[in-house]
């Protein structure tokens, strides 16, 4: 008896667990349902969102007042137009009429005021409330007009209104469910917006499901019945799931897989440049990195083109400015051409004829091929007589380690990326290069200070004329590039694999996949 | 027997209490601030501080532990820092999935490992034995994720027989169960072989043969039953390992179980999730150990519990 007992027990237990309630469908029927495989699950679908896995889903449910097009233009969305007062301290926003939230609540000036007031209120502790920190008052002028009062002129505000975390949610739904910091629970688990898709279901760690909003107000009606985001953390498995046809889209395909996928007739590989700049920053207040010649020497010593070609398989663009094309205010400035002799002579001039030693800190698994890139930089620096030791850290530790104030910070040269997700240069330049933004008060972990740059970045915030504003940013970026507080590297490309039957999908430079106009048809 | 059971269950309490202290302490020693990770790179320090306060992470660690323990005793393991879900609910959803995977893995490893081990022992020092042991060596050394990805490549991408990822139907279970089972099958095979070899040399086996019992009966009835004791130990421990260590398999097959939850918890410094998952795994180990000990008595009537 005992001999037979164990396997029987095992099978019985197995059958027992099989009998547990099954969640979700087996293989979701293709045709009406688009399945997108991505690395991470969403965290919260509310104002409290902080990362791309939230914003890419939110973008289909809740809409913003203005929208950033993939080619970098800001166009009206839920708003019809915005007008700036002469002194630049008031913005009047006219809203579109006849729109309802998914729960039937009308979208109007009251709803916008409720949203903005909630977002701005410090008691609600919303991480991204700095996006509207210059707004001091929101007033309802008439049912479809709101007027915002600003503490000082702040032109990037309209760009900030394109941010998915600032999308409009139904005040009724938010009040009914409630939003508790830090995650906007419980509302953040079943959001209600005006978008082309409605929230349907969210199985944590597995999938988020949206369904078509048949009453969508926009001219282009959604055609897919459902959109499903599935979390498949392993890059290889995600790619294989795409090849097997179990998913239609695979986000962030590893560079080494692209050649193989390109040979598969059922698939397409899309490469879209991202607004994320990857760089290594010097601790600009720590000797010898206080000397621009030393920082420039590093820039000359590294062959950025080779890194993009070999390590990224061409899926990237060598930086020619601290921000990328597609951002309002971008201009190409310069690239430090690979020149080891020049690097050596600059080092000698700065008093380091025999080179120098340092530690490069870098994360691993955060950016595309980050550890490999750090190793390549280390090898190239050696040719210029710079001996670098690599120190790898996992992201959570890294954020804390690099996030200390100038005195405590132990970094010398370290790798980071910055995505200018508002599509406006202010977010990419002011947050990092203005001296008021040093950690712990702001976001600069490299403590750069140049009074001229500070002045230019402040001025650009209030210049309404786009041409003049771009010229001002160009001036600031000219100085930044020469000062070289970064070892400028590249901007990433997003490599997305998709099946040929998918059309109309937008891979947005802000690193979101937008499927609201996507269609599933016969393979094309 | 009942007394023994009661004694063992009482002993489990200090064990789990110890585990809770160690886990609670260790997770707070890992560098990295959950509030900072949650807020993201662009957040201001003020925002990070807000999150820390909202999560109660600004309180002294002993106070935090007292809250945790107080909750845990009442079955409340707190809420995930990262996504606000109650840990008990999250584990309750995920544990059955991991259990299903681990049991299927063990089934595969027993169905493959025990017959291979027996065959290998019975055909000792023949080519069958050598090939079986080579299989075992390869099985033990094969990285799980590599095996998993290859199985997906063959059965899901090329042949299109089975789904690549997911957990919903019995078909979804086949590839991950094989991936998980083959590694431990190799171990079970080696253990069965050596135990069988030893038992087959014993006097009572010779007696069984001498009294004319068929070789099949000698092996399956007389020898195997006694050889099973070390095998059961290994299988029990393997099941514990599979319950806690199915991390890679769960990642490769997008199987949202406890292993993946634990890894994601560590990456985001989600203290309550890490604590809850490890407590659950520790509890399963305690239960499994007890079950294995009780199983001995079924296998060998000479073993008594007092």
PDB file of N, CA, C and O in Angstrom, chain A residues 234-269:
ATOM      1  N   UNK A 234      11.116  37.647 -18.928  1.00  0.00           N
ATOM      2  CA  UNK A 234      12.329  37.175 -19.592  1.00  0.00           C
ATOM      3  C   UNK A 234      12.347  37.624 -21.055  1.00  0.00           C
ATOM      4  O   UNK A 234      11.427  37.318 -21.822  1.00  0.00           O
ATOM      5  N   UNK A 235      13.415  38.352 -21.434  1.00  0.00           N
ATOM      6  CA  UNK A 235      13.517  38.878 -22.804  1.00  0.00           C
ATOM      7  C   UNK A 235      13.406  37.774 -23.848  1.00  0.00           C
ATOM      8  O   UNK A 235      12.706  37.910 -24.851  1.00  0.00           O
ATOM      9  N   UNK A 236      14.121  36.665 -23.601  1.00  0.00           N
ATOM     10  CA  UNK A 236      14.138  35.564 -24.559  1.00  0.00           C
ATOM     11  C   UNK A 236      12.756  34.944 -24.695  1.00  0.00           C
ATOM     12  O   UNK A 236      12.280  34.678 -25.803  1.00  0.00           O
ATOM     13  N   UNK A 237      12.095  34.719 -23.569  1.00  0.00           N
ATOM     14  CA  UNK A 237      10.773  34.091 -23.596  1.00  0.00           C
ATOM     15  C   UNK A 237       9.755  34.988 -24.295  1.00  0.00           C
ATOM     16  O   UNK A 237       8.879  34.512 -25.028  1.00  0.00           O
ATOM     17  N   UNK A 238       9.901  36.304 -24.100  1.00  0.00           N
ATOM     18  CA  UNK A 238       8.981  37.240 -24.732  1.00  0.00           C
ATOM     19  C   UNK A 238       9.134  37.165 -26.253  1.00  0.00           C
ATOM     20  O   UNK A 238       8.158  37.156 -27.002  1.00  0.00           O
ATOM     21  N   UNK A 239      10.376  37.098 -26.687  1.00  0.00           N
ATOM     22  CA  UNK A 239      10.635  37.009 -28.121  1.00  0.00           C
ATOM     23  C   UNK A 239      10.080  35.700 -28.685  1.00  0.00           C
ATOM     24  O   UNK A 239       9.470  35.677 -29.755  1.00  0.00           O
ATOM     25  N   UNK A 240      10.272  34.605 -27.939  1.00  0.00           N
ATOM     26  CA  UNK A 240       9.770  33.316 -28.417  1.00  0.00           C
ATOM     27  C   UNK A 240       8.243  33.290 -28.442  1.00  0.00           C
ATOM     28  O   UNK A 240       7.645  32.704 -29.343  1.00  0.00           O
ATOM     29  N   UNK A 241       7.625  33.940 -27.459  1.00  0.00           N
ATOM     30  CA  UNK A 241       6.157  33.995 -27.438  1.00  0.00           C
ATOM     31  C   UNK A 241       5.646  34.739 -28.670  1.00  0.00           C
ATOM     32  O   UNK A 241       4.602  34.404 -29.236  1.00  0.00           O
ATOM     33  N   UNK A 242       6.405  35.734 -29.111  1.00  0.00           N
ATOM     34  CA  UNK A 242       6.048  36.469 -30.331  1.00  0.00           C
ATOM     35  C   UNK A 242       6.167  35.548 -31.542  1.00  0.00           C
ATOM     36  O   UNK A 242       5.279  35.483 -32.388  1.00  0.00           O
ATOM     37  N   UNK A 243       7.263  34.805 -31.590  1.00  0.00           N
ATOM     38  CA  UNK A 243       7.478  33.907 -32.729  1.00  0.00           C
ATOM     39  C   UNK A 243       6.415  32.819 -32.782  1.00  0.00           C
ATOM     40  O   UNK A 243       6.015  32.385 -33.851  1.00  0.00           O
ATOM     41  N   UNK A 244       5.986  32.360 -31.609  1.00  0.00           N
ATOM     42  CA  UNK A 244       4.992  31.285 -31.595  1.00  0.00           C
ATOM     43  C   UNK A 244       3.600  31.824 -31.901  1.00  0.00           C
ATOM     44  O   UNK A 244       2.665  31.055 -32.077  1.00  0.00           O
ATOM     45  N   UNK A 245       3.442  33.145 -31.938  1.00  0.00           N
ATOM     46  CA  UNK A 245       2.146  33.729 -32.259  1.00  0.00           C
ATOM     47  C   UNK A 245       1.253  33.905 -31.046  1.00  0.00           C
ATOM     48  O   UNK A 245       0.084  34.273 -31.173  1.00  0.00           O
ATOM     49  N   UNK A 246       1.769  33.638 -29.866  1.00  0.00           N
ATOM     50  CA  UNK A 246       0.933  33.778 -28.671  1.00  0.00           C
ATOM     51  C   UNK A 246       0.727  35.238 -28.293  1.00  0.00           C
ATOM     52  O   UNK A 246      -0.240  35.581 -27.633  1.00  0.00           O
ATOM     53  N   UNK A 247       1.673  36.091 -28.673  1.00  0.00           N
ATOM     54  CA  UNK A 247       1.476  37.528 -28.504  1.00  0.00           C
ATOM     55  C   UNK A 247       1.701  38.191 -29.864  1.00  0.00           C
ATOM     56  O   UNK A 247       2.337  37.599 -30.744  1.00  0.00           O
ATOM     57  N   UNK A 248       1.171  39.401 -30.025  1.00  0.00           N
ATOM     58  CA  UNK A 248       1.313  40.090 -31.312  1.00  0.00           C
ATOM     59  C   UNK A 248       2.480  41.063 -31.324  1.00  0.00           C
ATOM     60  O   UNK A 248       3.012  41.396 -32.366  1.00  0.00           O
ATOM     61  N   UNK A 249       2.813  41.568 -30.141  1.00  0.00           N
ATOM     62  CA  UNK A 249       3.848  42.590 -30.056  1.00  0.00           C
ATOM     63  C   UNK A 249       4.774  42.243 -28.890  1.00  0.00           C
ATOM     64  O   UNK A 249       4.292  41.879 -27.816  1.00  0.00           O
ATOM     65  N   UNK A 250       6.081  42.325 -29.108  1.00  0.00           N
ATOM     66  CA  UNK A 250       7.024  42.131 -28.010  1.00  0.00           C
ATOM     67  C   UNK A 250       7.821  43.411 -27.816  1.00  0.00           C
ATOM     68  O   UNK A 250       8.483  43.887 -28.737  1.00  0.00           O
ATOM     69  N   UNK A 251       7.715  43.964 -26.630  1.00  0.00           N
ATOM     70  CA  UNK A 251       8.405  45.197 -26.306  1.00  0.00           C
ATOM     71  C   UNK A 251       9.856  44.870 -25.955  1.00  0.00           C
ATOM     72  O   UNK A 251      10.127  43.837 -25.361  1.00  0.00           O
ATOM     73  N   UNK A 252      10.762  45.760 -26.320  1.00  0.00           N
ATOM     74  CA  UNK A 252      12.169  45.663 -25.966  1.00  0.00           C
ATOM     75  C   UNK A 252      12.782  44.298 -26.310  1.00  0.00           C
ATOM     76  O   UNK A 252      13.117  43.503 -25.449  1.00  0.00           O
ATOM     77  N   UNK A 253      12.898  44.074 -27.609  1.00  0.00           N
ATOM     78  CA  UNK A 253      13.550  42.864 -28.093  1.00  0.00           C
ATOM     79  C   UNK A 253      15.054  43.038 -27.909  1.00  0.00           C
ATOM     80  O   UNK A 253      15.595  44.088 -28.236  1.00  0.00           O
ATOM     81  N   UNK A 254      15.765  42.031 -27.376  1.00  0.00           N
ATOM     82  CA  UNK A 254      17.208  42.198 -27.181  1.00  0.00           C
ATOM     83  C   UNK A 254      17.919  42.383 -28.526  1.00  0.00           C
ATOM     84  O   UNK A 254      17.555  41.713 -29.500  1.00  0.00           O
ATOM     85  N   UNK A 255      18.919  43.282 -28.599  1.00  0.00           N
ATOM     86  CA  UNK A 255      19.599  43.553 -29.865  1.00  0.00           C
ATOM     87  C   UNK A 255      20.104  42.291 -30.566  1.00  0.00           C
ATOM     88  O   UNK A 255      20.031  42.186 -31.779  1.00  0.00           O
ATOM     89  N   UNK A 256      20.555  41.290 -29.774  1.00  0.00           N
ATOM     90  CA  UNK A 256      21.115  40.095 -30.411  1.00  0.00           C
ATOM     91  C   UNK A 256      20.061  39.279 -31.162  1.00  0.00           C
ATOM     92  O   UNK A 256      20.383  38.443 -31.996  1.00  0.00           O
ATOM     93  N   UNK A 257      18.776  39.492 -30.879  1.00  0.00           N
ATOM     94  CA  UNK A 257      17.715  38.693 -31.502  1.00  0.00           C
ATOM     95  C   UNK A 257      17.205  39.306 -32.808  1.00  0.00           C
ATOM     96  O   UNK A 257      16.476  38.665 -33.548  1.00  0.00           O
ATOM     97  N   UNK A 258      17.561  40.581 -33.072  1.00  0.00           N
ATOM     98  CA  UNK A 258      16.904  41.278 -34.177  1.00  0.00           C
ATOM     99  C   UNK A 258      17.200  40.639 -35.531  1.00  0.00           C
ATOM    100  O   UNK A 258      16.304  40.518 -36.360  1.00  0.00           O
ATOM    101  N   UNK A 259      18.436  40.199 -35.726  1.00  0.00           N
ATOM    102  CA  UNK A 259      18.789  39.614 -37.020  1.00  0.00           C
ATOM    103  C   UNK A 259      17.954  38.364 -37.267  1.00  0.00           C
ATOM    104  O   UNK A 259      17.440  38.140 -38.363  1.00  0.00           O
ATOM    105  N   UNK A 260      17.827  37.540 -36.229  1.00  0.00           N
ATOM    106  CA  UNK A 260      17.062  36.299 -36.370  1.00  0.00           C
ATOM    107  C   UNK A 260      15.589  36.605 -36.658  1.00  0.00           C
ATOM    108  O   UNK A 260      14.981  36.014 -37.547  1.00  0.00           O
ATOM    109  N   UNK A 261      15.022  37.573 -35.924  1.00  0.00           N
ATOM    110  CA  UNK A 261      13.606  37.900 -36.125  1.00  0.00           C
ATOM    111  C   UNK A 261      13.366  38.469 -37.518  1.00  0.00           C
ATOM    112  O   UNK A 261      12.324  38.234 -38.126  1.00  0.00           O
ATOM    113  N   UNK A 262      14.350  39.235 -38.018  1.00  0.00           N
ATOM    114  CA  UNK A 262      14.177  39.856 -39.331  1.00  0.00           C
ATOM    115  C   UNK A 262      14.017  38.792 -40.417  1.00  0.00           C
ATOM    116  O   UNK A 262      13.414  39.035 -41.464  1.00  0.00           O
ATOM    117  N   UNK A 263      14.547  37.591 -40.169  1.00  0.00           N
ATOM    118  CA  UNK A 263      14.447  36.525 -41.164  1.00  0.00           C
ATOM    119  C   UNK A 263      13.085  35.837 -41.152  1.00  0.00           C
ATOM    120  O   UNK A 263      12.747  35.103 -42.071  1.00  0.00           O
ATOM    121  N   UNK A 264      12.320  36.082 -40.104  1.00  0.00           N
ATOM    122  CA  UNK A 264      11.015  35.433 -39.977  1.00  0.00           C
ATOM    123  C   UNK A 264       9.964  36.247 -40.737  1.00  0.00           C
ATOM    124  O   UNK A 264       9.722  37.402 -40.431  1.00  0.00           O
ATOM    125  N   UNK A 265       9.334  35.603 -41.719  1.00  0.00           N
ATOM    126  CA  UNK A 265       8.413  36.341 -42.595  1.00  0.00           C
ATOM    127  C   UNK A 265       7.151  36.798 -41.880  1.00  0.00           C
ATOM    128  O   UNK A 265       6.438  37.670 -42.362  1.00  0.00           O
ATOM    129  N   UNK A 266       6.841  36.142 -40.788  1.00  0.00           N
ATOM    130  CA  UNK A 266       5.600  36.497 -40.077  1.00  0.00           C
ATOM    131  C   UNK A 266       5.795  37.722 -39.204  1.00  0.00           C
ATOM    132  O   UNK A 266       4.841  38.234 -38.643  1.00  0.00           O
ATOM    133  N   UNK A 267       7.050  38.187 -39.087  1.00  0.00           N
ATOM    134  CA  UNK A 267       7.337  39.243 -38.124  1.00  0.00           C
ATOM    135  C   UNK A 267       7.957  40.475 -38.760  1.00  0.00           C
ATOM    136  O   UNK A 267       8.476  40.423 -39.868  1.00  0.00           O
ATOM    137  N   UNK A 268       7.896  41.561 -38.002  1.00  0.00           N
ATOM    138  CA  UNK A 268       8.489  42.814 -38.415  1.00  0.00           C
ATOM    139  C   UNK A 268       9.243  43.341 -37.203  1.00  0.00           C
ATOM    140  O   UNK A 268       8.789  43.166 -36.072  1.00  0.00           O
ATOM    141  N   UNK A 269      10.390  43.957 -37.419  1.00  0.00           N
ATOM    142  CA  UNK A 269      11.114  44.545 -36.300  1.00  0.00           C
ATOM    143  C   UNK A 269      11.114  46.056 -36.483  1.00  0.00           C
ATOM    144  O   UNK A 269      11.548  46.564 -37.513  1.00  0.00           O
TER     145      UNK A 269
END
